[in-house]
mmCIF file of C-alpha atoms in Angstrom:
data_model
loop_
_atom_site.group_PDB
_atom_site.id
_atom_site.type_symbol
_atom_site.label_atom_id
_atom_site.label_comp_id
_atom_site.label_asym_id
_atom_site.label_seq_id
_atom_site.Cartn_x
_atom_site.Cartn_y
_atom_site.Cartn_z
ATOM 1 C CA UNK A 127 -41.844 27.074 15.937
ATOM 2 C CA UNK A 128 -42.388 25.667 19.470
ATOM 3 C CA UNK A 129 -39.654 26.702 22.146
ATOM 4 C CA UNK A 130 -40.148 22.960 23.794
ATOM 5 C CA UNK A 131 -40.534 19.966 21.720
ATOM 6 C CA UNK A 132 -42.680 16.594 22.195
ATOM 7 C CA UNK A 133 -40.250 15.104 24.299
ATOM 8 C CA UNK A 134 -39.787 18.234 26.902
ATOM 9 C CA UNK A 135 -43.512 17.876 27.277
ATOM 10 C CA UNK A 136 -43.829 14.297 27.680
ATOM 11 C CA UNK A 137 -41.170 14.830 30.620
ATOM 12 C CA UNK A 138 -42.829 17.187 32.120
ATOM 13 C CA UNK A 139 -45.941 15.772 32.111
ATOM 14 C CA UNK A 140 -44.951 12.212 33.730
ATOM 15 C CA UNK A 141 -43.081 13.990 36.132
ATOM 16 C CA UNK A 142 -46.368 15.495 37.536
ATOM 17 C CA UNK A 143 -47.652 11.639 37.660
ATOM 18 C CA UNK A 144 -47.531 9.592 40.826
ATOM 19 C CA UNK A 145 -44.888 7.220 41.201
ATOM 20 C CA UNK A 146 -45.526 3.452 41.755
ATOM 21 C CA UNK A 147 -45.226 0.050 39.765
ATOM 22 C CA UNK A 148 -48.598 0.953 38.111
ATOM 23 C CA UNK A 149 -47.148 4.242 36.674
ATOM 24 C CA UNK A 150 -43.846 2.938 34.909
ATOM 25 C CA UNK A 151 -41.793 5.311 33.152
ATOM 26 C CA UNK A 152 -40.143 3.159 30.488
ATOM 27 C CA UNK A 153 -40.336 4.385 26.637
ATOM 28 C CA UNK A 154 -41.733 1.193 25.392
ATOM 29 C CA UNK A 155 -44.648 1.370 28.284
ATOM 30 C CA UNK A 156 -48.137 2.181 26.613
ATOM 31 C CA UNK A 157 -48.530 5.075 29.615
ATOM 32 C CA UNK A 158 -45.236 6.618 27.979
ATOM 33 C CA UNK A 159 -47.006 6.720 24.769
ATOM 34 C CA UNK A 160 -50.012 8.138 26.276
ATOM 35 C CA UNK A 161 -47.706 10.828 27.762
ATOM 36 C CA UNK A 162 -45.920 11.296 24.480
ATOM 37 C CA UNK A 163 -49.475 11.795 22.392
ATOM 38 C CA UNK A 164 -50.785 14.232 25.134
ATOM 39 C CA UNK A 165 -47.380 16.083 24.968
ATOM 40 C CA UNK A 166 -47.898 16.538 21.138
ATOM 41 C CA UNK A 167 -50.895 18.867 21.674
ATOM 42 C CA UNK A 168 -49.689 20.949 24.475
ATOM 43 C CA UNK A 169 -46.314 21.469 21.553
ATOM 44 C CA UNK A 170 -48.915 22.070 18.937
ATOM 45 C CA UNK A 171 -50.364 24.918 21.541
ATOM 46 C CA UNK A 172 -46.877 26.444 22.160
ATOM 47 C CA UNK A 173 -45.976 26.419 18.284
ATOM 48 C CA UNK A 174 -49.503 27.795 17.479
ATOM 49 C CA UNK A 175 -48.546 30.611 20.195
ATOM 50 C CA UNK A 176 -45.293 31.850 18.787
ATOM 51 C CA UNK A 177 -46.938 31.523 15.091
ATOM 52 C CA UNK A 178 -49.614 34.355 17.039
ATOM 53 C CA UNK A 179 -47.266 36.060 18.407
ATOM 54 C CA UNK A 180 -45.179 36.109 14.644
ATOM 55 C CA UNK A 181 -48.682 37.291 13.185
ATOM 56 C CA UNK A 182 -49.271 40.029 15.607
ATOM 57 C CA UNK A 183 -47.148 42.430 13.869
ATOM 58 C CA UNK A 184 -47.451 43.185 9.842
ATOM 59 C CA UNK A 185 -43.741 42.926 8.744
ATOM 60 C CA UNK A 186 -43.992 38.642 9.966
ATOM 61 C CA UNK A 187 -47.168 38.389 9.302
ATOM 62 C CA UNK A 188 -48.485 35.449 7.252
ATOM 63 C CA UNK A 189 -51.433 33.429 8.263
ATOM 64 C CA UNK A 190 -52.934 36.551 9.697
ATOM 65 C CA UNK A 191 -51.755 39.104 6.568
ATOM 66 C CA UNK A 192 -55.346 38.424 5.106
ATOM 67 C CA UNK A 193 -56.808 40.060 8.446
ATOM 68 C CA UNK A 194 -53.857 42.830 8.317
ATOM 69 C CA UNK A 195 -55.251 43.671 4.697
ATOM 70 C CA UNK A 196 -58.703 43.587 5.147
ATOM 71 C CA UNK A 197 -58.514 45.924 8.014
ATOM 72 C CA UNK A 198 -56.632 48.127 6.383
ATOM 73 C CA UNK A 199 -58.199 48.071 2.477
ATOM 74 C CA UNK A 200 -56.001 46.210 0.786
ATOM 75 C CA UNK A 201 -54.954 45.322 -1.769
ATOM 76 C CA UNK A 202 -56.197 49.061 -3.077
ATOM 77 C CA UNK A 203 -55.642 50.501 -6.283
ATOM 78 C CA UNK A 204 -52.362 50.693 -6.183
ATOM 79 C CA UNK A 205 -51.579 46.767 -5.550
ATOM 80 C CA UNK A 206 -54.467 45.104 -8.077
ATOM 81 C CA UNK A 207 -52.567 43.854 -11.051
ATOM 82 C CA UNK A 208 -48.816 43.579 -9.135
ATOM 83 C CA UNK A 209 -47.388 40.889 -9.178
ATOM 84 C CA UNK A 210 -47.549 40.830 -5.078
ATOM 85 C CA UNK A 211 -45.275 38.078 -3.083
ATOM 86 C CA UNK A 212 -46.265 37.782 0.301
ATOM 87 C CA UNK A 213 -43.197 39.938 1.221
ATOM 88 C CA UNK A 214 -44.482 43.036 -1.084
ATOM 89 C CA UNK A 215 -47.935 42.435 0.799
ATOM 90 C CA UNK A 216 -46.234 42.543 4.085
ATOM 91 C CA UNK A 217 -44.421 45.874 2.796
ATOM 92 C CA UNK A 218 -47.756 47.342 1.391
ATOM 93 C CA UNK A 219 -49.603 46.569 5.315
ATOM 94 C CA UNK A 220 -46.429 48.612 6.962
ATOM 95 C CA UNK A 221 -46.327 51.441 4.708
ATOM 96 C CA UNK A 222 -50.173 51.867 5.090
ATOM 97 C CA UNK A 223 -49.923 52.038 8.628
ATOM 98 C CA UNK A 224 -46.953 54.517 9.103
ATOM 99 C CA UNK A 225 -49.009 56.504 5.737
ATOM 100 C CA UNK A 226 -50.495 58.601 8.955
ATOM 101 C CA UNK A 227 -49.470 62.118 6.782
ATOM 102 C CA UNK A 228 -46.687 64.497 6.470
ATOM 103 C CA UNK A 229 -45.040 66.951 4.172
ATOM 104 C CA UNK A 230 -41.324 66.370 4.679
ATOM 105 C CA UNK A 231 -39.101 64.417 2.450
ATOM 106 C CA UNK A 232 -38.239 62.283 4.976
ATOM 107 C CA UNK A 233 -41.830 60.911 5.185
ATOM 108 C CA UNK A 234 -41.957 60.400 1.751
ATOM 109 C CA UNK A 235 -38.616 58.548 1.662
ATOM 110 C CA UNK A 236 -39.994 56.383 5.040
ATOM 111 C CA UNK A 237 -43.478 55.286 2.806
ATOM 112 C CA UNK A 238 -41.182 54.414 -0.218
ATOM 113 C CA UNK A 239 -38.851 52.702 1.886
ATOM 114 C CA UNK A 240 -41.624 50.622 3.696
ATOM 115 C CA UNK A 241 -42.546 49.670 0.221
ATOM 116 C CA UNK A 242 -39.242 48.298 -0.833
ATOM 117 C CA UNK A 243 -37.915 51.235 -2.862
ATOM 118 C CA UNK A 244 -34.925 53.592 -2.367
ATOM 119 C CA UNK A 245 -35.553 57.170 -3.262
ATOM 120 C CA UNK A 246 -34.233 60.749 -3.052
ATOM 121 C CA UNK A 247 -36.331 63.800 -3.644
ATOM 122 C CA UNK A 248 -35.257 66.583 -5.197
ATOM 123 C CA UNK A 249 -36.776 69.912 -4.830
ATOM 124 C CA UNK A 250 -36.963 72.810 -6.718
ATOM 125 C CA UNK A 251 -36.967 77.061 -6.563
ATOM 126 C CA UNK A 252 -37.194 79.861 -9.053
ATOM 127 C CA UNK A 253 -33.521 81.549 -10.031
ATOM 128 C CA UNK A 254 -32.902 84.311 -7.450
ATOM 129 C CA UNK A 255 -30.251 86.715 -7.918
ATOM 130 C CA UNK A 256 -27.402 86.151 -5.670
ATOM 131 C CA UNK A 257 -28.287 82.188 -5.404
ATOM 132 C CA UNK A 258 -28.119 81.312 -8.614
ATOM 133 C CA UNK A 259 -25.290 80.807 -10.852
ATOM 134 C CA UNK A 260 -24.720 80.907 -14.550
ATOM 135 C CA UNK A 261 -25.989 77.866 -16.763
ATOM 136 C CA UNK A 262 -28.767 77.404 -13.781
ATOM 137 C CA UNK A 263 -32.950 76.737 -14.790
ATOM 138 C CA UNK A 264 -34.593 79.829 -14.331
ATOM 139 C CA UNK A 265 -37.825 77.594 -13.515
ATOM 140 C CA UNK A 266 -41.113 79.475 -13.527
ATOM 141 C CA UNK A 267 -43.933 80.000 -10.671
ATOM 142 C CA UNK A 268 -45.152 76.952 -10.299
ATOM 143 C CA UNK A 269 -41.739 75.292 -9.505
ATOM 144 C CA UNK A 270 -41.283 76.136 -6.357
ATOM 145 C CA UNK A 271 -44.248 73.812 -5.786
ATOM 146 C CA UNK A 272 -42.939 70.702 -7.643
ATOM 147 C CA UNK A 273 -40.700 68.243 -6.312
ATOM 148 C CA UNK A 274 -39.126 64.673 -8.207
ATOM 149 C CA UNK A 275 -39.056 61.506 -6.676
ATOM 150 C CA UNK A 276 -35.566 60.167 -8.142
ATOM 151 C CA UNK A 277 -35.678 55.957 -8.036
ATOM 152 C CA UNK A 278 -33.961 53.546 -10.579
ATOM 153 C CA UNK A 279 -35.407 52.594 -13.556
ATOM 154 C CA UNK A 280 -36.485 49.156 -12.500
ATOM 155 C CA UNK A 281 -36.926 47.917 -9.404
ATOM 156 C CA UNK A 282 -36.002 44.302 -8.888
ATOM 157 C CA UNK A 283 -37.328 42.203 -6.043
ATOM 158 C CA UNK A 284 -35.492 38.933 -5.353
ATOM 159 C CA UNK A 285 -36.595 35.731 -3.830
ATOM 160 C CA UNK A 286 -34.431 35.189 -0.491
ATOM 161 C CA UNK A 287 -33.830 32.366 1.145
ATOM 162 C CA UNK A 288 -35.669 32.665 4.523
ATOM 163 C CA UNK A 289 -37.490 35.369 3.571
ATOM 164 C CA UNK A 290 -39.824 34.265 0.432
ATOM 165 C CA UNK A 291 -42.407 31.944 0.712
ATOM 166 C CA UNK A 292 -44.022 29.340 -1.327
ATOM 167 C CA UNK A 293 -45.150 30.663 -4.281
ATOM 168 C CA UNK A 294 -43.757 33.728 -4.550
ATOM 169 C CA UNK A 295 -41.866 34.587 -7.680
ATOM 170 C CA UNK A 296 -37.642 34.120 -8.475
ATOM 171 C CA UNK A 297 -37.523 37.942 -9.182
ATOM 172 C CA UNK A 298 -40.578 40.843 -9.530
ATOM 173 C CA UNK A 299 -39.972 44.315 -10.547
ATOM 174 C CA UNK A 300 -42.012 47.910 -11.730
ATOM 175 C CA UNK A 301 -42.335 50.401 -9.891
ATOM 176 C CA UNK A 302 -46.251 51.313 -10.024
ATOM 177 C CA UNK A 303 -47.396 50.870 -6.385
ATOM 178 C CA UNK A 304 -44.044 53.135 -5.970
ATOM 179 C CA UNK A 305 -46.014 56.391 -7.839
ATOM 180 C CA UNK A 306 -49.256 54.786 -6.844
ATOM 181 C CA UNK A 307 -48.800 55.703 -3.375
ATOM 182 C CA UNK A 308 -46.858 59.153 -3.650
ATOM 183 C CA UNK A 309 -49.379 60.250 -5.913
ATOM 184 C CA UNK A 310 -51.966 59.101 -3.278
ATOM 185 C CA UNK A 311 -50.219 60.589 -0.377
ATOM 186 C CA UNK A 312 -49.025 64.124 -2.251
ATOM 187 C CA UNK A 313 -49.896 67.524 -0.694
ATOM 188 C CA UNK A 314 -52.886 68.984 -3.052
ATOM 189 C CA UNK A 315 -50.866 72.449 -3.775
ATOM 190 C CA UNK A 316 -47.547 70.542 -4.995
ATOM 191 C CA UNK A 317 -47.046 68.896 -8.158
ATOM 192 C CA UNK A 318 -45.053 65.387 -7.849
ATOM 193 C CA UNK A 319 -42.839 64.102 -11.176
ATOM 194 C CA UNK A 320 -40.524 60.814 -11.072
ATOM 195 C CA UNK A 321 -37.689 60.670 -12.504
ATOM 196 C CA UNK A 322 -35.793 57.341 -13.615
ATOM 197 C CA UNK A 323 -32.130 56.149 -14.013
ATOM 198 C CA UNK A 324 -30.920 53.171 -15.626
ATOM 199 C CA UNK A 325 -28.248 51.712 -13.688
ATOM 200 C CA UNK A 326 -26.774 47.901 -15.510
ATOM 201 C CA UNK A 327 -27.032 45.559 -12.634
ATOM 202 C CA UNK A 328 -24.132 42.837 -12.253
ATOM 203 C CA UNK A 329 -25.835 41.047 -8.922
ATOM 204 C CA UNK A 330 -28.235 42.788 -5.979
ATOM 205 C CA UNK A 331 -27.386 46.178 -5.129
ATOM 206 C CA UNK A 332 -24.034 45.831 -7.476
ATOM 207 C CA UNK A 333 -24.307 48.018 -10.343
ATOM 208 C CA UNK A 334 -21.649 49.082 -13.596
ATOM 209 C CA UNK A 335 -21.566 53.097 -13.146
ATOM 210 C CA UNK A 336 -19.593 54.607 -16.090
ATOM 211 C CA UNK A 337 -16.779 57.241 -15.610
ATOM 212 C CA UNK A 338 -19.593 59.812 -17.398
ATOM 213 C CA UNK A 339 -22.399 58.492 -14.995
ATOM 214 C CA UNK A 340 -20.563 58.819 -12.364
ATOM 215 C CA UNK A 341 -19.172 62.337 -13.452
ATOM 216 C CA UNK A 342 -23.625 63.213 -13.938
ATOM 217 C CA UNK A 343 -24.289 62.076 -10.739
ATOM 218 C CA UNK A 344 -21.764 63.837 -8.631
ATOM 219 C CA UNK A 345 -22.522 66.893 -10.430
ATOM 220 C CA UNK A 346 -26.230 66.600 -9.735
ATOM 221 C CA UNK A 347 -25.674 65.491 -5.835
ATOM 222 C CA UNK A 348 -23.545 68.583 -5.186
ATOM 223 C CA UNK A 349 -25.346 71.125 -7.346
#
């Protein structure tokens, strides 16, 4: 979108002409029109300029997401077969580029996040006398090397008005390119398992928790 349009241009351009009877500034003159077709390319330049600018960074990207993929391998083996809107390709470009590395949760919750996911990790330790109460796992050796990444059930992705493009499907969901890339991205000594919950949706980000869900889930948030 240009920040001037044809008409700011074909101003500015006649008011750089010389003045005179031979250089009339009425809209019906033909040298008006002249001005007016001129002006059209310098606001084709400007809109071109802010569509560059738009491009320049992944998350906006569109005519230049090809160039943002190719540079970066994508789509990889966690995108082929997705259903991939250009949104979820913009998503995938981002959380490539901050997938630099790291070991804490909160880098794992930042590349799910890029990717359009919400997640919480939960992490896990052998029973140890004095920290453990009654009723709690024991959990053998190898647990205090495994860690869940909790997400819902389905993901849904809606179309958004402003934000979808042409082509891009009502509503997408899975959540593939979600384990894809933690299972690309986990540290080689640690063992990674998801874990799902069902949660009946009522509109976006609405959901029907019962009074026995909702009992589960506080239990398991402050245990």
């Amino acid at each position: 979108m240009s920040q001037f349009s044809v008409s700011d241009y074909a101003s500015a351009f006649q008011s750089l002409l010389p003045t005179g009877l031979v250089w009339p500034r009425d809209s019906d003159a033909i040298q008006s029109a002249v001005s007016r077709a001129i002006a059209k390319s310098f606001q084709q330049i400007d809109s071109d300029a802010m569509s560059l600018l738009t491009n320049l960074f992944p998350k906006t990207a569109v005519t230049m997401l090809p160039e943002w993929e190719s540079t970066l391998g994508l789509p990889d083996d966690c995108s082929i077969g997705e259903v991939d809107t250009i949104s979820k390709r913009q998503n995938a470009v981002v959380s490539k580029l901050i997938s630099s590395g790291g070991q804490s949760v909160a880098y794992f919750i930042s590349v799910a996040k890029a990717l359009g996911y919400n997640i919480t990790i939960t992490e896990f330790r052998q029973a140890r006398a004095g920290m453990s109460a009654c009723g709690d796992a024991i959990n053998g050796e190898d647990w205090p090397l495994t860690w869940r990444v909790n997400a819902e059930s389905i993901t849904l992705v809606y179309a958004r008005c402003g934000l979808s493009y042409c082509g891009d499907p009502l509503r997408s969901w899975g959540n593939k390119q979600l384990e894809c890339r933690i299972n690309s991205l986990t540290p080689s000594h640690t063992i990674v398992k998801f874990g799902y919950t069902y949660f009946p949706f009522v509109d976006e980000n609405v959901y029907i928790i019962s009074d026995s869900m909702a009992t589960i889930l506080d239990s398991a948030l402050n245990s």
